[in-house]
Tab-separated table of N, CA and C and ligand atoms in Angstrom:
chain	number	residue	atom	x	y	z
A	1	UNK	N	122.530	35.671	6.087
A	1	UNK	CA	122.164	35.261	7.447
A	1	UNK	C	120.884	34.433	7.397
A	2	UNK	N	121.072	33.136	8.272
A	2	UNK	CA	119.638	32.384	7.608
A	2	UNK	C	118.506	32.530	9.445
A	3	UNK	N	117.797	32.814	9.302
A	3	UNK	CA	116.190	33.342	10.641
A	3	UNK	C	115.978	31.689	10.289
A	4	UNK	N	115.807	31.590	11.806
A	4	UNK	CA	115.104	29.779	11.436
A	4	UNK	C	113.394	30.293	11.681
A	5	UNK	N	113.179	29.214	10.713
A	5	UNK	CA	111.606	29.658	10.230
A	5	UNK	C	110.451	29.944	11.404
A	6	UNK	N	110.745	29.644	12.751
A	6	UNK	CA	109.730	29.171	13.900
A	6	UNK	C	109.971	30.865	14.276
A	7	UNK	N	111.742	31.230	14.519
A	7	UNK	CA	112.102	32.560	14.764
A	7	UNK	C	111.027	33.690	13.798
A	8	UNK	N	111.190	33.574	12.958
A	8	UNK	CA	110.495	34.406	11.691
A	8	UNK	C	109.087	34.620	11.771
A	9	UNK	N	108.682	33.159	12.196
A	9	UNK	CA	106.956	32.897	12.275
A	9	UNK	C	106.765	33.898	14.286
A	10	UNK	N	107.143	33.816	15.087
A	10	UNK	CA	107.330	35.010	16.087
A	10	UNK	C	107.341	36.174	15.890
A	11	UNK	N	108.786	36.274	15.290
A	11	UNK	CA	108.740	37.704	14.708
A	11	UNK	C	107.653	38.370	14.181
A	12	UNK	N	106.969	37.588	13.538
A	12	UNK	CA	105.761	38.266	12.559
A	12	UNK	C	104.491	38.545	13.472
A	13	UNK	N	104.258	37.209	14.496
A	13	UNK	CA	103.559	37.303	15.490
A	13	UNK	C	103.564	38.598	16.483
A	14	UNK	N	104.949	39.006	16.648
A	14	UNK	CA	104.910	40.182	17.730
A	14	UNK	C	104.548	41.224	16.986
A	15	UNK	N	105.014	41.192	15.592
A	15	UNK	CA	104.796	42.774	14.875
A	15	UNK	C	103.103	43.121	14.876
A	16	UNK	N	102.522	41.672	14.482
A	16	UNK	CA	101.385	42.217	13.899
A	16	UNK	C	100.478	42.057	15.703
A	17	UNK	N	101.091	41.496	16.499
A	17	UNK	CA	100.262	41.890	17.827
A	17	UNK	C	100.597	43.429	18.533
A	18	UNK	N	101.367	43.739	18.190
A	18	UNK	CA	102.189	45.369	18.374
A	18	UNK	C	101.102	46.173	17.598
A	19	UNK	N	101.004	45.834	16.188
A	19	UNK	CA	100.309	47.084	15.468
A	19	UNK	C	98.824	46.874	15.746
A	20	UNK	N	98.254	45.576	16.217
A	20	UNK	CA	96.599	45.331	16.373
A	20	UNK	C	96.613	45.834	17.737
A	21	UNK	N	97.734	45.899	18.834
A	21	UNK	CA	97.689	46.376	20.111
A	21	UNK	C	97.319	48.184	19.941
A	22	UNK	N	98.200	48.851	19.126
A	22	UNK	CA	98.596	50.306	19.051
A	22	UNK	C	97.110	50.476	18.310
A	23	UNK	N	96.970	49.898	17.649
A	23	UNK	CA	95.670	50.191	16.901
A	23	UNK	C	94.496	50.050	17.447
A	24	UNK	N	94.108	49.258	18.522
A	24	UNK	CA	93.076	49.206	19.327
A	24	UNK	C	93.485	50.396	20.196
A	25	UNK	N	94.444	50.945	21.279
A	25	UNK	CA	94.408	52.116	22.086
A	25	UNK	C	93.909	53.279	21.236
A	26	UNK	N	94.962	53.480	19.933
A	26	UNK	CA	94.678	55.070	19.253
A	26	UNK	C	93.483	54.787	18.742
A	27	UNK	N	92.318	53.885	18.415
A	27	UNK	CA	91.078	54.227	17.761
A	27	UNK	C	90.588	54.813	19.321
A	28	UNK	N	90.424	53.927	20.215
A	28	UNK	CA	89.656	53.465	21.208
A	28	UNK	C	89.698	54.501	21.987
A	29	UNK	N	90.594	55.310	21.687
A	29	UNK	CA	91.289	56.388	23.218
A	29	UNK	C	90.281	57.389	22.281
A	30	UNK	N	90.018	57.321	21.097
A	30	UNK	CA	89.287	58.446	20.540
A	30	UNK	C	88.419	58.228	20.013
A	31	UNK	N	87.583	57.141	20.234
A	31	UNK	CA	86.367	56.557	19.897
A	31	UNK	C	85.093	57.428	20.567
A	32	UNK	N	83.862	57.389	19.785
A	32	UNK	CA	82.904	57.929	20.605
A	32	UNK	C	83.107	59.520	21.180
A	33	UNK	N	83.529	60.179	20.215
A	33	UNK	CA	83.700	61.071	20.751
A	33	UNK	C	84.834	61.604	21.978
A	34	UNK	N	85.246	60.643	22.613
A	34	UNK	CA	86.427	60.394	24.019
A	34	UNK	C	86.919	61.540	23.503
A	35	UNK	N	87.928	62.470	24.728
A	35	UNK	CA	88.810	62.815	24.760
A	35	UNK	C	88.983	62.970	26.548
A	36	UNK	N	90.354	63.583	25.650
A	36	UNK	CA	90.975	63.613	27.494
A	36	UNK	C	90.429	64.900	28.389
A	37	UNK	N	89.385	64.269	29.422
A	37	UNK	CA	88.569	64.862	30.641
A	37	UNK	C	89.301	66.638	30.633
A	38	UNK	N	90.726	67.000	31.058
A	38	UNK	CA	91.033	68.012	31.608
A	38	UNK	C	91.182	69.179	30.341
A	39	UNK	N	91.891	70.165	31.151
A	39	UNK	CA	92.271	71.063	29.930
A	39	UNK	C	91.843	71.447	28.503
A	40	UNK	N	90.819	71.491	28.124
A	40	UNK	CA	90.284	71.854	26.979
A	40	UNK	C	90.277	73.379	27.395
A	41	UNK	N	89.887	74.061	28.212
A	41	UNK	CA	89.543	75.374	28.724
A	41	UNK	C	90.613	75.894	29.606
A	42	UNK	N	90.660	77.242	29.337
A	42	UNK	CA	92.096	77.821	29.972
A	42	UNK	C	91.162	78.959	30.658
A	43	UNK	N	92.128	79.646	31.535
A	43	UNK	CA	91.940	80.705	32.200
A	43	UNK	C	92.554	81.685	33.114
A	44	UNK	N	92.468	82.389	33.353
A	44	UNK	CA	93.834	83.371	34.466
A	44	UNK	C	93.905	82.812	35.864
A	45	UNK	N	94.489	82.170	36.525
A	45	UNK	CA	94.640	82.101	37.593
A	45	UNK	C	94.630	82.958	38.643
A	46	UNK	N	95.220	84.142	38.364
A	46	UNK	CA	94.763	85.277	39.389
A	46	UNK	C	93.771	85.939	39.184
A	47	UNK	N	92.862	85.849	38.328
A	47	UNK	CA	91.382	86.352	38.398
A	47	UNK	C	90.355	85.565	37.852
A	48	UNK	N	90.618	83.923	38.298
A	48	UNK	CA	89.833	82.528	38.000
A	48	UNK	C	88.536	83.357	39.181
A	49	UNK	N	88.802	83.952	40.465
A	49	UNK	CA	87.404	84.148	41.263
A	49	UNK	C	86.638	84.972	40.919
A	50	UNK	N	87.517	85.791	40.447
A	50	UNK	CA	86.261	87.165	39.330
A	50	UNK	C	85.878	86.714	37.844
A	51	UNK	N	86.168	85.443	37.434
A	51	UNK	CA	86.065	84.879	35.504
A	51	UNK	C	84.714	83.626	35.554
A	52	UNK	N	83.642	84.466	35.357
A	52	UNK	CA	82.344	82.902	35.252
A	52	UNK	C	82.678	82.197	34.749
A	53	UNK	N	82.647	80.787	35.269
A	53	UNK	CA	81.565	80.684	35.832
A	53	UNK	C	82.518	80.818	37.414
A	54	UNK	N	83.423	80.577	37.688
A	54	UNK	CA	84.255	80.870	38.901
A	54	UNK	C	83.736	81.777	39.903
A	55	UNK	N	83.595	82.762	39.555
A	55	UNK	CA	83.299	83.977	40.202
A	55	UNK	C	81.915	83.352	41.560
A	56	UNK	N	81.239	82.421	41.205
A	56	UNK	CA	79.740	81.978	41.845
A	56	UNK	C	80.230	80.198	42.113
A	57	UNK	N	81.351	80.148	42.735
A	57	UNK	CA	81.286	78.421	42.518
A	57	UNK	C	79.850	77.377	43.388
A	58	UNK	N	79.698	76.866	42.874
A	58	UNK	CA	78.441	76.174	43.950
A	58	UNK	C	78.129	75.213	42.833
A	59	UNK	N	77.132	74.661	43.202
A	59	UNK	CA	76.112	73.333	42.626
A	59	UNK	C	74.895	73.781	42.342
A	60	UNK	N	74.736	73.710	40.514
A	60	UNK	CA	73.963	74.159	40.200
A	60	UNK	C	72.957	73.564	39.518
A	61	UNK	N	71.449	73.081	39.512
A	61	UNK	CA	70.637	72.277	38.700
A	61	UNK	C	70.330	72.556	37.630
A	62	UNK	N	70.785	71.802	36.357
A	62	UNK	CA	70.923	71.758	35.205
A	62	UNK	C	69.536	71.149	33.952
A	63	UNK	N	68.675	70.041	34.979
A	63	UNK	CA	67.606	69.210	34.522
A	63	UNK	C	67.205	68.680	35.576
A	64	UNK	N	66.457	67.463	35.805
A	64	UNK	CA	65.546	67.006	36.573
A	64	UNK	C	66.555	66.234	37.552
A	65	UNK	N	67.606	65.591	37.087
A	65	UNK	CA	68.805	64.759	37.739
A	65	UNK	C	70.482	65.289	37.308
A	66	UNK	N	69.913	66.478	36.647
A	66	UNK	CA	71.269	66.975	36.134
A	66	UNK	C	72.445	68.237	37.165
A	67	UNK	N	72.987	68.121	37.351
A	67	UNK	CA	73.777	69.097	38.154
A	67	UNK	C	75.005	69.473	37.649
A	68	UNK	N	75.304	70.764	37.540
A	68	UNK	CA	76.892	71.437	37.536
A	68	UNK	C	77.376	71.684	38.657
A	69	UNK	N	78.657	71.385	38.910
A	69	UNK	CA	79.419	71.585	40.553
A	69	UNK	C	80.444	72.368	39.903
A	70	UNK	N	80.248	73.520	40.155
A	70	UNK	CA	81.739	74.754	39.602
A	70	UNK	C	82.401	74.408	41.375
A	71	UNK	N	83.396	74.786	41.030
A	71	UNK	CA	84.525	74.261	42.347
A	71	UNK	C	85.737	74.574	42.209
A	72	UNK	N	86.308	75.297	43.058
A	72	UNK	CA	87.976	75.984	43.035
A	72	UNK	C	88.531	74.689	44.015
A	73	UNK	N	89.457	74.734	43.630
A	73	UNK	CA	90.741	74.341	44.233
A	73	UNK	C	91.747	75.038	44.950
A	74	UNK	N	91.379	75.394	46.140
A	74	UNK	CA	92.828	76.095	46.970
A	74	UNK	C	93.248	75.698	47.891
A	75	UNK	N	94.772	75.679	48.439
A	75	UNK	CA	95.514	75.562	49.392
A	75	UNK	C	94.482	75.974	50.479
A	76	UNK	N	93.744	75.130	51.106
A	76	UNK	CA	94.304	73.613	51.328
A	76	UNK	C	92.628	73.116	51.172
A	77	UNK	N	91.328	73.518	50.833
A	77	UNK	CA	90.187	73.134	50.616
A	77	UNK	C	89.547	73.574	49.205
A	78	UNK	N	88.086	73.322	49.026
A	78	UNK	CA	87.713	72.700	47.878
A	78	UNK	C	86.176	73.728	48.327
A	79	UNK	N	85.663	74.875	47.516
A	79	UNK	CA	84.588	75.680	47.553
A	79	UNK	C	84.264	75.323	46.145
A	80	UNK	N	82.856	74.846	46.934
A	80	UNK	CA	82.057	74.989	47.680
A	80	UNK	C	82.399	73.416	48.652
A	81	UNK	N	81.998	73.734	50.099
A	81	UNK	CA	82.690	72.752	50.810
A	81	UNK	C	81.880	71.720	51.396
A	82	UNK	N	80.744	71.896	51.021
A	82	UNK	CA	79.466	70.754	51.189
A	82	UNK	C	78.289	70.802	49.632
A	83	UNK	N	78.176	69.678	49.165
A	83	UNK	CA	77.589	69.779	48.241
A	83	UNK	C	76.414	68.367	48.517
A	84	UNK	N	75.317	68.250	47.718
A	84	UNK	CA	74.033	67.799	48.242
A	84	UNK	C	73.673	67.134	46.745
A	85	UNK	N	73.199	66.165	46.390
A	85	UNK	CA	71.945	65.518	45.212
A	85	UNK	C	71.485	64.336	45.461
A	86	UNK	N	70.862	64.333	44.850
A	86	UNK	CA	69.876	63.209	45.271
A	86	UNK	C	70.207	62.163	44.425
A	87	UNK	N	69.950	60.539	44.808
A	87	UNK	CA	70.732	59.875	44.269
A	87	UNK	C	69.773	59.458	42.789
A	88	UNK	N	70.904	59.145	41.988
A	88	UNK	CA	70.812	58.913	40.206
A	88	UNK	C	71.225	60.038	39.357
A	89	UNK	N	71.742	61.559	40.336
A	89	UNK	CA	72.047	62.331	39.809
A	89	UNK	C	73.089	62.420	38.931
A	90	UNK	N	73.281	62.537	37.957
A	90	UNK	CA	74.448	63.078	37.101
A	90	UNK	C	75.549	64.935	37.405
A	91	UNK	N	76.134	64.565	37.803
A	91	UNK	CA	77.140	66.191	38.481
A	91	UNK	C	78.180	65.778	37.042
A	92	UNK	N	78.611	67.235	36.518
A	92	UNK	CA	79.188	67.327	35.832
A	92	UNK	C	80.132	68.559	37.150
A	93	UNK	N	81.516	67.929	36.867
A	93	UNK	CA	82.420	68.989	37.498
A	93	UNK	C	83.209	69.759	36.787
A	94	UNK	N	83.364	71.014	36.969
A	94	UNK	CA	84.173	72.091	36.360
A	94	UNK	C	85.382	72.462	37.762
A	95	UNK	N	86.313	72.004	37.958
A	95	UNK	CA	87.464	73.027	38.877
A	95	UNK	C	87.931	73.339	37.831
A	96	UNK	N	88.674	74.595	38.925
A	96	UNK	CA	90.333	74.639	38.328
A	96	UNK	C	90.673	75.245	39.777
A	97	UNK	N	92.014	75.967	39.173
A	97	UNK	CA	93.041	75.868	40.715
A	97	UNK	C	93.177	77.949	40.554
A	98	UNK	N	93.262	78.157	41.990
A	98	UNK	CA	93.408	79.634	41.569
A	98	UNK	C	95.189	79.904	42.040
A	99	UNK	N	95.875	78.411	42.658
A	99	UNK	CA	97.270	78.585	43.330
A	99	UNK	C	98.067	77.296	42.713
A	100	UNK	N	98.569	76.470	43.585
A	100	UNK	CA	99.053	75.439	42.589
A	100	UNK	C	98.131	74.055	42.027
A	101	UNK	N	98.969	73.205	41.826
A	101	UNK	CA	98.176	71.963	41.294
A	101	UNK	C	97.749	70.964	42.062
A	102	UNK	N	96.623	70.359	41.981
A	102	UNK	CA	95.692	69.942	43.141
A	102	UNK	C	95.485	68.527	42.279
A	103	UNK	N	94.768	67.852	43.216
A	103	UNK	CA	94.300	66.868	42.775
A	103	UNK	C	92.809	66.508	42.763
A	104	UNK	N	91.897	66.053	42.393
A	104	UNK	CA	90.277	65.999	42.696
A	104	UNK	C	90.222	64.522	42.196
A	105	UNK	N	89.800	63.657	43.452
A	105	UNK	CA	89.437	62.504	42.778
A	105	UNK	C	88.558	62.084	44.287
A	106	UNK	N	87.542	61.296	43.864
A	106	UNK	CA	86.295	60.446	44.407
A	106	UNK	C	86.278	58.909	44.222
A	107	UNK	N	86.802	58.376	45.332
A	107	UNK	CA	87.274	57.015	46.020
A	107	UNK	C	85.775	56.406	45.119
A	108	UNK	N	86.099	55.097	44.737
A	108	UNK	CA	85.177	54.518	43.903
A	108	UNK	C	84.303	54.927	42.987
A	109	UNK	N	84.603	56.084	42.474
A	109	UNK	CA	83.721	56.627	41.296
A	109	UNK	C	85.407	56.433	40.329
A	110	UNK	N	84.646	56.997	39.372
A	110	UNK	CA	85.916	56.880	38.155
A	110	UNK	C	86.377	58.634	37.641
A	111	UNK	N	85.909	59.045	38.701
A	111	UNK	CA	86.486	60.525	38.752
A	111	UNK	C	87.684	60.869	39.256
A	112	UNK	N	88.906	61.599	38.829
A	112	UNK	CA	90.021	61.518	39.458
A	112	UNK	C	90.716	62.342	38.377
A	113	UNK	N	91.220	63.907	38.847
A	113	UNK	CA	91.855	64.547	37.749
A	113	UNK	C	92.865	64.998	38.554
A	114	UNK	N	93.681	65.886	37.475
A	114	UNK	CA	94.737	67.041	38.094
A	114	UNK	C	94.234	68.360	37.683
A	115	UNK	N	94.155	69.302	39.145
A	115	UNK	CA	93.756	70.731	38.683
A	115	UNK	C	94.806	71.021	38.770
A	116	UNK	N	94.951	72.234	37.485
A	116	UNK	CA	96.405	72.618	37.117
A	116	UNK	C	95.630	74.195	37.253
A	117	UNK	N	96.324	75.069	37.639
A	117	UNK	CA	96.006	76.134	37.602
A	117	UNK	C	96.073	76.674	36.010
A	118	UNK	N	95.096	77.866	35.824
A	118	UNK	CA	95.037	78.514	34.150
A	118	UNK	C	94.199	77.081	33.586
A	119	UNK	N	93.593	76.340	33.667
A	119	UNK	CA	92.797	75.592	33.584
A	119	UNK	C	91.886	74.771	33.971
A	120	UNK	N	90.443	74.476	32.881
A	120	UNK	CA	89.378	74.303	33.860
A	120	UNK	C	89.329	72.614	33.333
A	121	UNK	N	89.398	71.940	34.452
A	121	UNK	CA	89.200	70.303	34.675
A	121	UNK	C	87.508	69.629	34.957
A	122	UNK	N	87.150	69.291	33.692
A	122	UNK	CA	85.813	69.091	33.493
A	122	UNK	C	85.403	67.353	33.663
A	123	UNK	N	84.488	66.856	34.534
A	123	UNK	CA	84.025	65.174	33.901
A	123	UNK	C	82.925	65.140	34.877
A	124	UNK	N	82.198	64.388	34.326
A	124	UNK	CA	80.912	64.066	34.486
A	124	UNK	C	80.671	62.084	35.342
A	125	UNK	N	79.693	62.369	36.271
A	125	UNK	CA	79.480	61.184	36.523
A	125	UNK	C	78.135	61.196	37.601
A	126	UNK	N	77.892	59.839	36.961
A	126	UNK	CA	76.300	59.810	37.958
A	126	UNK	C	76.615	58.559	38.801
A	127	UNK	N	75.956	59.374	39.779
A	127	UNK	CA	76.007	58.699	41.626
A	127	UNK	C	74.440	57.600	41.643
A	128	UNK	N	74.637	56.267	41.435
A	128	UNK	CA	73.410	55.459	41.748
A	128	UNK	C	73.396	54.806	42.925
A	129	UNK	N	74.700	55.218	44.273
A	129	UNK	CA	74.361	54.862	45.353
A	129	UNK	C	74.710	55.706	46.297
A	130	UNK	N	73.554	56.185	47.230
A	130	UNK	CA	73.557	57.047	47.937
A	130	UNK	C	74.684	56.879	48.597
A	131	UNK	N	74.898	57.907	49.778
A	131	UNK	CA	76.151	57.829	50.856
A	131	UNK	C	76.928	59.005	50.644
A	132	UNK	N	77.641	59.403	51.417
A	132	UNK	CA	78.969	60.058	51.569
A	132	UNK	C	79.653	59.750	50.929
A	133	UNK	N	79.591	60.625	50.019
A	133	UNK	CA	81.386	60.832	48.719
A	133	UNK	C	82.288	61.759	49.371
A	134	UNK	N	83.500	60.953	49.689
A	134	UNK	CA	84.888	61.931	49.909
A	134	UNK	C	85.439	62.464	48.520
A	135	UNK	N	85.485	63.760	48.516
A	135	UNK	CA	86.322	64.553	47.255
A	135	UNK	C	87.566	64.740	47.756
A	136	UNK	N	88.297	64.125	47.221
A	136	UNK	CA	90.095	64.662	48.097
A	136	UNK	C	90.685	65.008	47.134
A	137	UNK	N	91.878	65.598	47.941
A	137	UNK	CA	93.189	66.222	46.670
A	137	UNK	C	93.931	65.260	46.939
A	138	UNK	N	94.631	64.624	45.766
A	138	UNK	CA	95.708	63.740	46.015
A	138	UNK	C	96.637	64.157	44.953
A	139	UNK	N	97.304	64.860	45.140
A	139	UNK	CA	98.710	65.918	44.439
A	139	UNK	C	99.012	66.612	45.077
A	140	UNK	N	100.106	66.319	46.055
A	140	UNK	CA	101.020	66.724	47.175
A	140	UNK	C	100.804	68.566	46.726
A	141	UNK	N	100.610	69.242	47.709
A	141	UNK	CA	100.075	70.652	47.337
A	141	UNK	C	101.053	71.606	48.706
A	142	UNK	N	101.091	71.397	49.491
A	142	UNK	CA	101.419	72.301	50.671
A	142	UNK	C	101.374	71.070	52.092
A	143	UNK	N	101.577	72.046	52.691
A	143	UNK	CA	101.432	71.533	54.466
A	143	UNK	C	99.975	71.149	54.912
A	144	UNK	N	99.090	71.508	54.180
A	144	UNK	CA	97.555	71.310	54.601
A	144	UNK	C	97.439	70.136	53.485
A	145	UNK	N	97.907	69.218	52.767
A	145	UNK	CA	97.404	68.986	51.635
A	145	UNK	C	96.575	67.811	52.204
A	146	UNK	N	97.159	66.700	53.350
A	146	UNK	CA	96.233	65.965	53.855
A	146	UNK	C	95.003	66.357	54.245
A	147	UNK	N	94.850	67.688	54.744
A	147	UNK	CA	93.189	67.863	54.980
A	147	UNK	C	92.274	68.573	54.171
A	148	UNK	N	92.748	68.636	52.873
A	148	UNK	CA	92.192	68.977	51.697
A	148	UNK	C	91.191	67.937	51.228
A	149	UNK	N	89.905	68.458	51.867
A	149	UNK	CA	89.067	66.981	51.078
A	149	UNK	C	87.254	67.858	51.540
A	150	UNK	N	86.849	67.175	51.120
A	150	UNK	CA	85.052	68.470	50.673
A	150	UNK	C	83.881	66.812	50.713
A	151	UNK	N	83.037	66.966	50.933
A	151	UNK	CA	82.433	66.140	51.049
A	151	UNK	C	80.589	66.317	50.110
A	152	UNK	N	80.532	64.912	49.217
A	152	UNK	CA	79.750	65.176	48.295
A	152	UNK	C	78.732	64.096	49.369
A	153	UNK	N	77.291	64.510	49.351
A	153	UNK	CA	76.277	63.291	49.624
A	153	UNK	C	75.432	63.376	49.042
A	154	UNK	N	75.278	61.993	48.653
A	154	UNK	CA	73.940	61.597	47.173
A	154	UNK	C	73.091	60.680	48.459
A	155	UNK	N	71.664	61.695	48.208
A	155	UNK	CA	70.522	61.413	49.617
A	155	UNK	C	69.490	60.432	48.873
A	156	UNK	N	69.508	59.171	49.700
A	156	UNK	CA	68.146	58.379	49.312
A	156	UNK	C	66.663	58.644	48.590
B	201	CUA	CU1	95.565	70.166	47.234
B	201	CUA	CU2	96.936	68.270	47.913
């Protein structure tokens, strides 16, 4: 069978843009330390409110701009249900779900997970402009799931 040479010279083109493609995601996806934000940490779902850090969810100061936000996820809101820092703060979030699977994500930040119940959904991000952050669930959850949403404000 004769490949006309232009065919061949393509061919070679797609392979080796395929393997420099695959090869830039799998370093890159695990570069720097990266991994994937959720699920590293497991836990009981029916006694996530009695298992620390759960048991005390709230916003907690960590350093001078540093904050932990422990935070459940339930049908149909998000405890602790007002949370406060000052802006340049860094919040590292810990949910998980004590019922089904939720969603947590913050409209223009690059925060946005799935709480899966039996696991704790961790990521970090710093707020450099003040205002009202909406925290919503966006993973269809129940009959309340539209008014599932908690409100973060990073103060001048
Ligand atoms: Cu929780 Cu939708």
């Amino acid at each position: 069978m004769h490949i006309h040479k232009y065919e061949k010279i393509w061919l070679w083109f797609g392979a080796v843009c395929l393997v420099g493609f695959l090869s830039i995601v799998g370093v890159s996806a695990y570069a720097m330390g990266n991994q994937p934000p959720s699920h590293m940490e497991t836990l009981d779902p029916k006694t996530a409110t009695a298992t620390a850090p759960f048991d005390k969810p709230g916003l907690f100061k960590k350093g001078s701009k540093e904050y932990e936000a422990v935070m459940l996820a339930q049908a149909f809101t998000f405890t602790p249900q007002k949370l406060s820092v000052p802006v340049g703060s860094t919040v590292t979030f810990k949910v998980t779900s004590t019922d089904v699977v939720h969603g947590f994500q913050i409209p223009a930040t690059n925060v946005n997970m799935m709480i899966t119940p039996g696991y704790v959904s961790t990521i970090t991000q710093t707020f450099t402009k003040p205002g009202k952050y909406l925290i919503l669930c966006n993973e269809y959850c129940g009959t309340g799931h539209q008014v599932m949403a908690v409100t973060l404000e990073v103060t001048a």
